[in-house]
PDB file of C-alpha atoms and ligand atoms in Angstrom:
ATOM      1  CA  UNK A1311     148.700 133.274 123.187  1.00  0.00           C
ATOM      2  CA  UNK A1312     151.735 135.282 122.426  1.00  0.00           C
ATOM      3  CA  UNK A1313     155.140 134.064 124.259  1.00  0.00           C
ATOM      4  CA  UNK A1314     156.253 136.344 126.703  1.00  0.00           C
ATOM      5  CA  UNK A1315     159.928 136.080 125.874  1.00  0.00           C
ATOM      6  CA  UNK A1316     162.191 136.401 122.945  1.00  0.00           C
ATOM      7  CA  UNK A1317     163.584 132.641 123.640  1.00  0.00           C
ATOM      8  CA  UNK A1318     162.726 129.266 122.179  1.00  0.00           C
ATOM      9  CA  UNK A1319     159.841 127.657 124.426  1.00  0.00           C
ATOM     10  CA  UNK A1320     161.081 124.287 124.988  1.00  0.00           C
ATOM     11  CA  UNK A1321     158.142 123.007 126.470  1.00  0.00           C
ATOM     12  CA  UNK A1322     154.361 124.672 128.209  1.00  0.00           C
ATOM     13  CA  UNK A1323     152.871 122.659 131.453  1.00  0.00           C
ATOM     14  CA  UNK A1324     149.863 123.604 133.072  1.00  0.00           C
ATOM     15  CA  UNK A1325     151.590 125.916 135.129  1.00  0.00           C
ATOM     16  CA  UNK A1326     154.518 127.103 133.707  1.00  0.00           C
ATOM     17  CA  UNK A1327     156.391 127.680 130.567  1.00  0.00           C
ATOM     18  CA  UNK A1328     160.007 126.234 129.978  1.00  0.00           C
ATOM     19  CA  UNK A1329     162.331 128.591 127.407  1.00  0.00           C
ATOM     20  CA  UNK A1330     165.976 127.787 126.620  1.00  0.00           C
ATOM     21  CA  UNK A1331     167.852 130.497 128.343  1.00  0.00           C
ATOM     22  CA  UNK A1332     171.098 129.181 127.014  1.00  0.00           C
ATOM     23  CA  UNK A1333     172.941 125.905 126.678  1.00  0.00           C
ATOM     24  CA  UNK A1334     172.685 124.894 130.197  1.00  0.00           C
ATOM     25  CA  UNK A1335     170.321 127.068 131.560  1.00  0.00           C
ATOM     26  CA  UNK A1336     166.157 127.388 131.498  1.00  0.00           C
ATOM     27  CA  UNK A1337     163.908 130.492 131.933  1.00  0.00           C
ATOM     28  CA  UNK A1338     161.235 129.666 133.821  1.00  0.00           C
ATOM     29  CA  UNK A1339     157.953 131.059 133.418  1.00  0.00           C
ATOM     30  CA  UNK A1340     154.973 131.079 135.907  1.00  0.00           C
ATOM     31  CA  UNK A1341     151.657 131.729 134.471  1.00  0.00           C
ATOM     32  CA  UNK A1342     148.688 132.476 135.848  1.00  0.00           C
ATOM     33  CA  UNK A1343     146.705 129.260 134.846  1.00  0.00           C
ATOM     34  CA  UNK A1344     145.568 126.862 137.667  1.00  0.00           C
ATOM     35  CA  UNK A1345     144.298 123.673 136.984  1.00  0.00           C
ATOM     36  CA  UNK A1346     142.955 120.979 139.455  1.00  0.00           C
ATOM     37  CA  UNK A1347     141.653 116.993 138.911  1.00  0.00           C
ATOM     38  CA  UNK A1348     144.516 116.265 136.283  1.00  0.00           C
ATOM     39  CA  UNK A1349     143.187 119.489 134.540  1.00  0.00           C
ATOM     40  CA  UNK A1350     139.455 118.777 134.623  1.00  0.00           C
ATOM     41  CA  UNK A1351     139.014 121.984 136.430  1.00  0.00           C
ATOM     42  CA  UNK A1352     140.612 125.084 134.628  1.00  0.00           C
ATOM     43  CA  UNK A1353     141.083 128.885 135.503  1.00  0.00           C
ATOM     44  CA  UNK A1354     143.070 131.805 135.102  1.00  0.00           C
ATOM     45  CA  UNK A1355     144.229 134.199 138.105  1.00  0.00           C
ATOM     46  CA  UNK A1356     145.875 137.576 137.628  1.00  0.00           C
ATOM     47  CA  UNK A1357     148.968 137.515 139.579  1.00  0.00           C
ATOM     48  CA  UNK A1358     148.836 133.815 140.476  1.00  0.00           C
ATOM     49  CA  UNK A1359     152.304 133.549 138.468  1.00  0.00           C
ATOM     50  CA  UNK A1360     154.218 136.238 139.799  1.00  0.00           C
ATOM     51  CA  UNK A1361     153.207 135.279 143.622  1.00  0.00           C
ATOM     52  CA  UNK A1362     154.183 131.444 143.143  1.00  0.00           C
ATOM     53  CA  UNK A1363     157.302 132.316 141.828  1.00  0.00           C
ATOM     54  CA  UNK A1364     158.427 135.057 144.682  1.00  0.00           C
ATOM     55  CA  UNK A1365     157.806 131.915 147.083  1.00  0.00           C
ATOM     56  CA  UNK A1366     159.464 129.422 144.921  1.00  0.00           C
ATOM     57  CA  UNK A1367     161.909 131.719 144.839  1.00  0.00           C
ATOM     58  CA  UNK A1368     162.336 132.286 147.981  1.00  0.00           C
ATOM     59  CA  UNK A1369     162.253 128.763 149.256  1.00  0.00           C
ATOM     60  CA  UNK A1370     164.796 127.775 146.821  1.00  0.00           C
ATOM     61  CA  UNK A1371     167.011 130.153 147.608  1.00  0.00           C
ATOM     62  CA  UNK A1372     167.029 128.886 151.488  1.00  0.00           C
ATOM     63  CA  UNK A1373     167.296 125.389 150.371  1.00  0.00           C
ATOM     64  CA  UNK A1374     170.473 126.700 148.374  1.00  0.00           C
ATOM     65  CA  UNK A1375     171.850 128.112 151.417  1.00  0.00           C
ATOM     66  CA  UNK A1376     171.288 125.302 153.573  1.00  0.00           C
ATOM     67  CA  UNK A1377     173.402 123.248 151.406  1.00  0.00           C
ATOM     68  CA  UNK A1378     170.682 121.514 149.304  1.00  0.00           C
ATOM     69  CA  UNK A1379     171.436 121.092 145.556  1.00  0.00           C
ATOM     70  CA  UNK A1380     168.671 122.666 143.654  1.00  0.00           C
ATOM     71  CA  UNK A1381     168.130 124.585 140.012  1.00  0.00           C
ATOM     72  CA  UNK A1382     167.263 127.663 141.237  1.00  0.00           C
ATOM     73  CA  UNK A1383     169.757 130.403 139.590  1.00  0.00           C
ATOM     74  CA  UNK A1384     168.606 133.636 140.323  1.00  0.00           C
ATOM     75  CA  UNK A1385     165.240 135.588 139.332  1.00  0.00           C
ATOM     76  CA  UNK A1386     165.031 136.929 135.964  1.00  0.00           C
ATOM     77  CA  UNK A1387     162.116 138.821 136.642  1.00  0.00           C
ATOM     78  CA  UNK A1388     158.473 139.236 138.738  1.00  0.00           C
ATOM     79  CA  UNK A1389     157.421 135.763 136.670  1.00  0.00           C
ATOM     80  CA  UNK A1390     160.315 134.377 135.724  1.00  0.00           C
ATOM     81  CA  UNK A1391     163.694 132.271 136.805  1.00  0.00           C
ATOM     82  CA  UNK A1392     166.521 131.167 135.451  1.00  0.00           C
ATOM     83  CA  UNK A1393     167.385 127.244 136.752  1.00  0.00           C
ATOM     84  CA  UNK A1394     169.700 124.675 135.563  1.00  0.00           C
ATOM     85  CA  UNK A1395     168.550 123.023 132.767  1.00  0.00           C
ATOM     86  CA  UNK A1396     168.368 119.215 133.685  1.00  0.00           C
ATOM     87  CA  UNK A1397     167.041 116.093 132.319  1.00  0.00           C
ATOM     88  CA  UNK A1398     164.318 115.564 134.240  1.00  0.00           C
ATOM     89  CA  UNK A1399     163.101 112.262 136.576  1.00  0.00           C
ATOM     90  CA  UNK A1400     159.706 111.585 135.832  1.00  0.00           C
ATOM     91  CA  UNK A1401     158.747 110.764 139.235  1.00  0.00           C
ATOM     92  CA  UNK A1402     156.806 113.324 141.673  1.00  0.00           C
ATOM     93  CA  UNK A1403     158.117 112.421 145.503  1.00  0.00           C
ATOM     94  CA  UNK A1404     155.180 113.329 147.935  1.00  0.00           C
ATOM     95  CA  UNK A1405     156.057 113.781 151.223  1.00  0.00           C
ATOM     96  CA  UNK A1406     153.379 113.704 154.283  1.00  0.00           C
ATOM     97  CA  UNK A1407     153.414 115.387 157.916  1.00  0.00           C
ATOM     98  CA  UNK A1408     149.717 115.042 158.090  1.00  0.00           C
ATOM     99  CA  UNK A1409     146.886 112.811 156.312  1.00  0.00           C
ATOM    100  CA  UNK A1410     144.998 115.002 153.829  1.00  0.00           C
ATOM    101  CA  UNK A1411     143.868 114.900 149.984  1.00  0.00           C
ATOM    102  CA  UNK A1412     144.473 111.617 148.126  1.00  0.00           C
ATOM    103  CA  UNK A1413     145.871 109.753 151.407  1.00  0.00           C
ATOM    104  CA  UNK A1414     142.738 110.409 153.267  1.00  0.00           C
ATOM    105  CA  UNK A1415     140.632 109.197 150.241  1.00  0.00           C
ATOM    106  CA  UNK A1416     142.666 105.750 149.588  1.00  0.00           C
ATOM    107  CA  UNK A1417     142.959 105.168 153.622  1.00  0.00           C
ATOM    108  CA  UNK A1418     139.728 106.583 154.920  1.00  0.00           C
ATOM    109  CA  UNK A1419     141.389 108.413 157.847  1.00  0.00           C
ATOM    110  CA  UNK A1420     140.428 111.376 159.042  1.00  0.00           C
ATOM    111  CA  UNK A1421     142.154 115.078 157.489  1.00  0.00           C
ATOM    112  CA  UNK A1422     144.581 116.278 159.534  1.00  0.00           C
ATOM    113  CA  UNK A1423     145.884 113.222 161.423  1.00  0.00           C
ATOM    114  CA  UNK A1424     149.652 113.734 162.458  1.00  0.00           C
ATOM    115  CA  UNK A1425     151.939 110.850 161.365  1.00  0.00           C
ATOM    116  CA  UNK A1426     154.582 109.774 164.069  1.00  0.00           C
ATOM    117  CA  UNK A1427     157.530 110.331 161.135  1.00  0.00           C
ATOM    118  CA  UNK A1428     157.419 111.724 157.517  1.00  0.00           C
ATOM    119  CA  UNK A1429     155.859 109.711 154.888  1.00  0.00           C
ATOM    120  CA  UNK A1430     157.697 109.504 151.597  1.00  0.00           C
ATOM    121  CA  UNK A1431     155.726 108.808 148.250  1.00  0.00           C
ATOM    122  CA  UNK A1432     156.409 108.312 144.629  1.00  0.00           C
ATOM    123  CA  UNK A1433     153.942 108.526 141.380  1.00  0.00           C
ATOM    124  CA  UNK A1434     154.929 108.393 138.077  1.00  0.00           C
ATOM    125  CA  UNK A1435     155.079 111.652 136.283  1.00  0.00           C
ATOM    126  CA  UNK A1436     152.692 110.735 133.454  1.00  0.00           C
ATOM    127  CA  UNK A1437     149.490 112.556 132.955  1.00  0.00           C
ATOM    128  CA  UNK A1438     147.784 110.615 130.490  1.00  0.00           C
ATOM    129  CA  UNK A1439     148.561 108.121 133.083  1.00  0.00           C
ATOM    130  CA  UNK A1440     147.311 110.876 135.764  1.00  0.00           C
ATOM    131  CA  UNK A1441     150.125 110.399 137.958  1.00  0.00           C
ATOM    132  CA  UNK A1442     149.414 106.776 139.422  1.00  0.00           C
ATOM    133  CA  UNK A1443     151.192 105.871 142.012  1.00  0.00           C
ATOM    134  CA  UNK A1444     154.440 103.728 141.903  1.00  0.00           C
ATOM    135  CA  UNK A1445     156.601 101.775 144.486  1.00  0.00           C
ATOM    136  CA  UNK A1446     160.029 102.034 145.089  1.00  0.00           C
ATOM    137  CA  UNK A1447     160.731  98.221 143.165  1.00  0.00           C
ATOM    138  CA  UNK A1448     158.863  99.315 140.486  1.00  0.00           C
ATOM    139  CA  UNK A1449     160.956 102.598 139.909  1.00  0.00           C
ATOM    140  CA  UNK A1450     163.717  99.833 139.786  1.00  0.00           C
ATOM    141  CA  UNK A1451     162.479  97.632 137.904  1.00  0.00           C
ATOM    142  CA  UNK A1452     161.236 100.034 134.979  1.00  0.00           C
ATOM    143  CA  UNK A1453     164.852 101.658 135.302  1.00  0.00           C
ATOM    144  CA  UNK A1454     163.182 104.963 135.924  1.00  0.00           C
ATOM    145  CA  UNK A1455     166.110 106.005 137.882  1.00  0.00           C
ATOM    146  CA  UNK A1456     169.302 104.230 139.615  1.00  0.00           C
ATOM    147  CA  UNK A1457     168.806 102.400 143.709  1.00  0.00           C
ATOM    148  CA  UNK A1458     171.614 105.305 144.493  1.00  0.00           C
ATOM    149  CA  UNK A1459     169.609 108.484 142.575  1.00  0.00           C
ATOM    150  CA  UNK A1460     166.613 106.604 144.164  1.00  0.00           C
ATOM    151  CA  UNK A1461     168.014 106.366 147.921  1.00  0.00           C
ATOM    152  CA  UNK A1462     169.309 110.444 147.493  1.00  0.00           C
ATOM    153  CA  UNK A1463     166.197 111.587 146.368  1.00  0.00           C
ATOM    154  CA  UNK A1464     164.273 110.058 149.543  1.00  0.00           C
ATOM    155  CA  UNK A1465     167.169 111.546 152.120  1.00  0.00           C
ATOM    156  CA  UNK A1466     166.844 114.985 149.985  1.00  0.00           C
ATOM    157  CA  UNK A1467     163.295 114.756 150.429  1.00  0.00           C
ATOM    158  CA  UNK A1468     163.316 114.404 153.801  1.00  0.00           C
ATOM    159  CA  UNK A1469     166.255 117.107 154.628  1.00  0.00           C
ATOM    160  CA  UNK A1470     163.868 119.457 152.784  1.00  0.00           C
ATOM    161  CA  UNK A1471     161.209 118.489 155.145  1.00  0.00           C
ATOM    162  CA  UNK A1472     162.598 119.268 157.630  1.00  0.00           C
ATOM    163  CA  UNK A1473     164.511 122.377 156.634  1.00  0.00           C
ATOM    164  CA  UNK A1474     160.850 123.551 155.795  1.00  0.00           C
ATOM    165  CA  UNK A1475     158.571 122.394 158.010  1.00  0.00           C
ATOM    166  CA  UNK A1476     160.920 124.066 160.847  1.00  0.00           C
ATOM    167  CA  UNK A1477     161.158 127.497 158.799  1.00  0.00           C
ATOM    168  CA  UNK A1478     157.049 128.170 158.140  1.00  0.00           C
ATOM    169  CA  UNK A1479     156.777 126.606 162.187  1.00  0.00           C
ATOM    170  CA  UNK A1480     157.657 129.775 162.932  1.00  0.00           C
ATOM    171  CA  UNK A1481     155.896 131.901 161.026  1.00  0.00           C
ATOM    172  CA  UNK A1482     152.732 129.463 162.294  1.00  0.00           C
ATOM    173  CA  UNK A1483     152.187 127.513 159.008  1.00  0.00           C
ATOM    174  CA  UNK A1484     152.057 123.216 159.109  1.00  0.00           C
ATOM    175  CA  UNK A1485     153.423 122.050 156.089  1.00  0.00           C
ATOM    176  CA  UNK A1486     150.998 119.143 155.710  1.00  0.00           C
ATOM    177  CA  UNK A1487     152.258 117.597 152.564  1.00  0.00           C
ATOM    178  CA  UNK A1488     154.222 118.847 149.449  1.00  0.00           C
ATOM    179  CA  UNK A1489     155.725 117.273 146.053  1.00  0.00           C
ATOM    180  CA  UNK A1490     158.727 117.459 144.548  1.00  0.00           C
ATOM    181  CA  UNK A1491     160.708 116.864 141.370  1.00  0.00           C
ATOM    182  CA  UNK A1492     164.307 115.825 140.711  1.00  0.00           C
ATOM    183  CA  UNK A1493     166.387 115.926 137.540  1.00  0.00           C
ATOM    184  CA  UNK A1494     170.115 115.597 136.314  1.00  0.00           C
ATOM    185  CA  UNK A1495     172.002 118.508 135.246  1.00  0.00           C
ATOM    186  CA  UNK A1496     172.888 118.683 131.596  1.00  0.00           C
ATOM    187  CA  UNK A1497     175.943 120.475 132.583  1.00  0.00           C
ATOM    188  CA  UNK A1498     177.636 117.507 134.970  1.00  0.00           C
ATOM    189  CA  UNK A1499     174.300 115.152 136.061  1.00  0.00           C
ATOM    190  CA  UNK A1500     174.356 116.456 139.397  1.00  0.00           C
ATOM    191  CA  UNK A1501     170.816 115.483 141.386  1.00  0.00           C
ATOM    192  CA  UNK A1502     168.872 118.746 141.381  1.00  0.00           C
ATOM    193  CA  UNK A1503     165.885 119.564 143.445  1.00  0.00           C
ATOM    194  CA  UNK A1504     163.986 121.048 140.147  1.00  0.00           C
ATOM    195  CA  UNK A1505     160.423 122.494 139.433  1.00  0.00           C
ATOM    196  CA  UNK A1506     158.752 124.742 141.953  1.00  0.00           C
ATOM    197  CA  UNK A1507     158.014 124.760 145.686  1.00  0.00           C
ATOM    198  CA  UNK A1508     154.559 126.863 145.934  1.00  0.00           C
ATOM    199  CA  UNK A1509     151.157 126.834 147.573  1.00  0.00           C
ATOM    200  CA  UNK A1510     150.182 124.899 143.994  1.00  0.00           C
ATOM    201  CA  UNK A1511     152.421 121.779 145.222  1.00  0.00           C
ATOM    202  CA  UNK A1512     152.618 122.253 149.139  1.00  0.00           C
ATOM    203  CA  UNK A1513     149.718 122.185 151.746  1.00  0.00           C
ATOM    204  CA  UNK A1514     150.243 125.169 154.104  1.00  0.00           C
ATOM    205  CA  UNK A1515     147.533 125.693 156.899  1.00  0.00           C
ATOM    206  CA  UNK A1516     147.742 127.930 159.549  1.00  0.00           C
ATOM    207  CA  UNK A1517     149.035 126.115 162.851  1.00  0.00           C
ATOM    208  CA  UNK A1518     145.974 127.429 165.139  1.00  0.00           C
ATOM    209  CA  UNK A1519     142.729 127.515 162.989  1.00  0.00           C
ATOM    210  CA  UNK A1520     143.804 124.784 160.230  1.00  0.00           C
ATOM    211  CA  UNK A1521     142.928 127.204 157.262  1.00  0.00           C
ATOM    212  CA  UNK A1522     144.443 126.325 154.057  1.00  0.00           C
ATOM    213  CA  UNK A1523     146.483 128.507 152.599  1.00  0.00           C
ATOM    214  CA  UNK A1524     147.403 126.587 149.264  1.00  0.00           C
ATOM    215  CA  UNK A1525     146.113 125.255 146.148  1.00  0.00           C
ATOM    216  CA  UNK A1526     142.906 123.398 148.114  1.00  0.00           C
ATOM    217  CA  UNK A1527     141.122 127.063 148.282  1.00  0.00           C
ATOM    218  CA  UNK A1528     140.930 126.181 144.507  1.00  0.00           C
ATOM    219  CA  UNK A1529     140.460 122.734 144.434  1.00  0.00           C
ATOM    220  CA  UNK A1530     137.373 123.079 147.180  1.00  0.00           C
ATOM    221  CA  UNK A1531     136.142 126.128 146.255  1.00  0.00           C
ATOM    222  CA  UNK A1532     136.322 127.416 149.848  1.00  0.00           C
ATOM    223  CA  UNK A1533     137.303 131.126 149.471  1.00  0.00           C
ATOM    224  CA  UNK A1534     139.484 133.023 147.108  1.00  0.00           C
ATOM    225  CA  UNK A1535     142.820 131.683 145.846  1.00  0.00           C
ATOM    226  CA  UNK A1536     144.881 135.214 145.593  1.00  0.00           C
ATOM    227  CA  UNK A1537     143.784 135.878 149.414  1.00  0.00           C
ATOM    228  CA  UNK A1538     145.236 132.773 150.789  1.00  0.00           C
ATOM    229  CA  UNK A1539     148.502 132.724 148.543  1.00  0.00           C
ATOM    230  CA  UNK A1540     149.093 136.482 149.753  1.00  0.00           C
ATOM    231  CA  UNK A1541     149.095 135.343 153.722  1.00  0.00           C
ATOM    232  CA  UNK A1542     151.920 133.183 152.875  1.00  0.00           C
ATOM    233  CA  UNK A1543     154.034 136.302 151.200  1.00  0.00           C
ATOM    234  CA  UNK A1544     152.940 138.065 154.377  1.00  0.00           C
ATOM    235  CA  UNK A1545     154.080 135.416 156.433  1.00  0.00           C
ATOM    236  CA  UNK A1546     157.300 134.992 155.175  1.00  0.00           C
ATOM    237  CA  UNK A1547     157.518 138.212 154.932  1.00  0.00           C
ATOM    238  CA  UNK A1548     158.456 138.769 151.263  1.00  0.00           C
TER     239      UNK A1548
HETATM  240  P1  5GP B3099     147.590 114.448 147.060  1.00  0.00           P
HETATM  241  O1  5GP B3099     148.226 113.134 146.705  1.00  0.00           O
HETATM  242  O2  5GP B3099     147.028 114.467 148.436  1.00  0.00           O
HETATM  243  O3  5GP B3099     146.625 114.898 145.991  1.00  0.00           O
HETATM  244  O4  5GP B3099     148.768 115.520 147.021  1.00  0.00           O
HETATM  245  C1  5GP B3099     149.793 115.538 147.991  1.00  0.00           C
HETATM  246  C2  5GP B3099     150.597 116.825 147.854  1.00  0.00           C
HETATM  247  O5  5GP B3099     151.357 116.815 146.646  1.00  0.00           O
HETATM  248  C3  5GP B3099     149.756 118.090 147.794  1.00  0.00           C
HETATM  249  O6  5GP B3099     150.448 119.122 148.469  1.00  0.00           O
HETATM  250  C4  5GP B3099     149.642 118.408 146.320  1.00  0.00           C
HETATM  251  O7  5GP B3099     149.535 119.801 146.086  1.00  0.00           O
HETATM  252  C5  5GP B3099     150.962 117.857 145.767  1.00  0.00           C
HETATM  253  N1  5GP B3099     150.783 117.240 144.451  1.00  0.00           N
HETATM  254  C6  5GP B3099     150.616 115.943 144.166  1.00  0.00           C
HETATM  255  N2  5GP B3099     150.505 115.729 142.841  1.00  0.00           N
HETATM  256  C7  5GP B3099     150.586 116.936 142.269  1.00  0.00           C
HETATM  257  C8  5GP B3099     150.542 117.395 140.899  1.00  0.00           C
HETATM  258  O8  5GP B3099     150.422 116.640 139.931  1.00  0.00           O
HETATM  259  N3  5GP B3099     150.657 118.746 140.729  1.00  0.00           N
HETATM  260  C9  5GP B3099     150.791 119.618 141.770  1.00  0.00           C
HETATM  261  N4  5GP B3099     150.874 120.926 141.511  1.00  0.00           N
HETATM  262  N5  5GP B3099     150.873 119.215 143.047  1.00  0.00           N
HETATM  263  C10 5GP B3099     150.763 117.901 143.299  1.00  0.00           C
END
C-alpha cells in the first residue's frame, strides 16, 4: 500500500509506521492493522489508528506534564505524531496490578488476582524470538542496556503506574497490566518513555463489571474491538 506521507518511512511495525520527520524528530503513524499471537492472528479496523493515537496522545501528554520524560511532541494529525527520534532499547517492560494473560498461563493463578505491589517485567524485543522473556542479569550481561538506564527504567515504570492507574481510577477503569518501551534520544541520549500507551499495550477493564476494554476483545473474540476502544475515549473524555 501507498505511504500516507510525503517522508522517508524509516521503518513499518505491525501497528504503526515510523517516517523521518526531520533530523531529530519521527512522524508517527497509527494504522489500522491489529495483530495478536506474535501476528498469527491478523485484521484490519477502520479507525483503529486514529482512536489509539488520540489516547496515546493523550496519555503522553499527562505523563509530560507530570514531569515524566517521554517522545511525545505534539499531534501532527488524527493518525499521526511527531516524537523524538531515539535509539531505541529493545526491551518491552511489563508492568502488573493484576494477574491476567501470559502471567496467568505460566503461574496457573486465577485472572484477575490483585498483587499486594506492582510487578515489573522485562522481554526482549525480538519477534523472531517472540518476545521471550529476560531477567534483569541477563539484560546485564548481554549489555542490552547500562545497571543505571536499567534501574531508571524500572522507577519510570513504576511512576507511570502509578500516575495512571490513579488517573483511569477515576474514571472507573483498573489498569491491569501495560508495556512499555524506552529509548535514547538522538538529540542528547536522554531516557525517553517511547512507543505508544493504548488499549493495544494496556489492559483496561471497567472497575465494577471487569469488562475489557483493550486489545483482549480482539485477542478472545469476545465482542467488537471499535466498541470497547470508544468507552475509553468516552471515559476520558476525549
Ligand atoms: P501478557 O504478557 O499478559 O501477554 O501482556 C501483558 C501486557 O503487556 C498486556 O497489556 C499486553 O497488551 C502488553 N504486551 C505485552 N507484549 C506485547 C506486545 O508485544 N505488543 C503489544 N501491543 N502489547 C504487549
Amino acid at each position: 500500500m501507498e505511504n500516507e506521507y510525503e517522508f522517508e518511512l524509516l521503518y513499518e511495525g505491525k501497528a504503526k509506521k515510523v517516517y523521518k520527520y526531520n533530523d531529530y524528530e519521527l512522524l508517527i503513524e497509527f494504522k489500522d492493522d491489529v495483530t495478536a499471537f506474535n501476528g498469527v492472528k491478523k485484521n484490519n479496523i477502520v479507525n483503529k489508528g486514529k482512536i489509539n493515537k488520540k489516547i496515546s496522545s493523550h496519555f503522553f501528554e499527562l505523563l509530560n506534564q507530570e514531569g515524566m520524560n517521554t517522545h511525545y511532541i505534539r499531534d501532527y494529525d488524527d493518525k499521526a505524531f511527531i516524537a523524538k527520534w531515539t535509539n531505541l532499547i529493545p526491551l518491552e517492560v511489563i508492568v502488573r496490578n493484576y494477574a491476567a494473560g501470559s502471567f496467568c498461563k505460566r503461574y496457573g493463578v486465577p485472572k484477575g488476582y490483585k498483587f499486594d505491589f506492582p510487578l515489573v517485567e522485562f522481554s526482549l524485543k525480538n519477534d523472531e524470538l517472540k518476545d521471550p522473556m529476560i531477567t534483569k542479569e541477563a539484560i546485564l550481561l548481554l549489555k542490552i542496556t547500562s545497571k543505571e538506564i536499567l534501574e531508571d527504567i524500572i522507577s519510570i515504570s513504576k511512576k507511570v503506574n502509578k500516575i495512571l492507574s490513579d488517573y483511569l481510577e477515576k474514571v472507573g477503569i483498573i489498569l491491569v497490566d501495560y508495556k512499555l518501551e524506552f529509548g535514547l534520544s538522538k538529540e542528547n541520549n536522554q531516557l525517553l518513555l517511547i512507543d505508544e500507551i493504548s488499549p493495544d499495550t494496556c489492559r483496561f477493564w471497567d472497575a465494577k463489571t471487569m469488562e475489557s476494554f483493550d486489545k483482549d476483545v480482539y485477542r478472545e473474540d469476545k465482542g467488537d474491538l471499535i466498541t470497547a476502544y470508544t468507552e475509553i475515549l468516552g471515559r476520558l473524555k476525549i
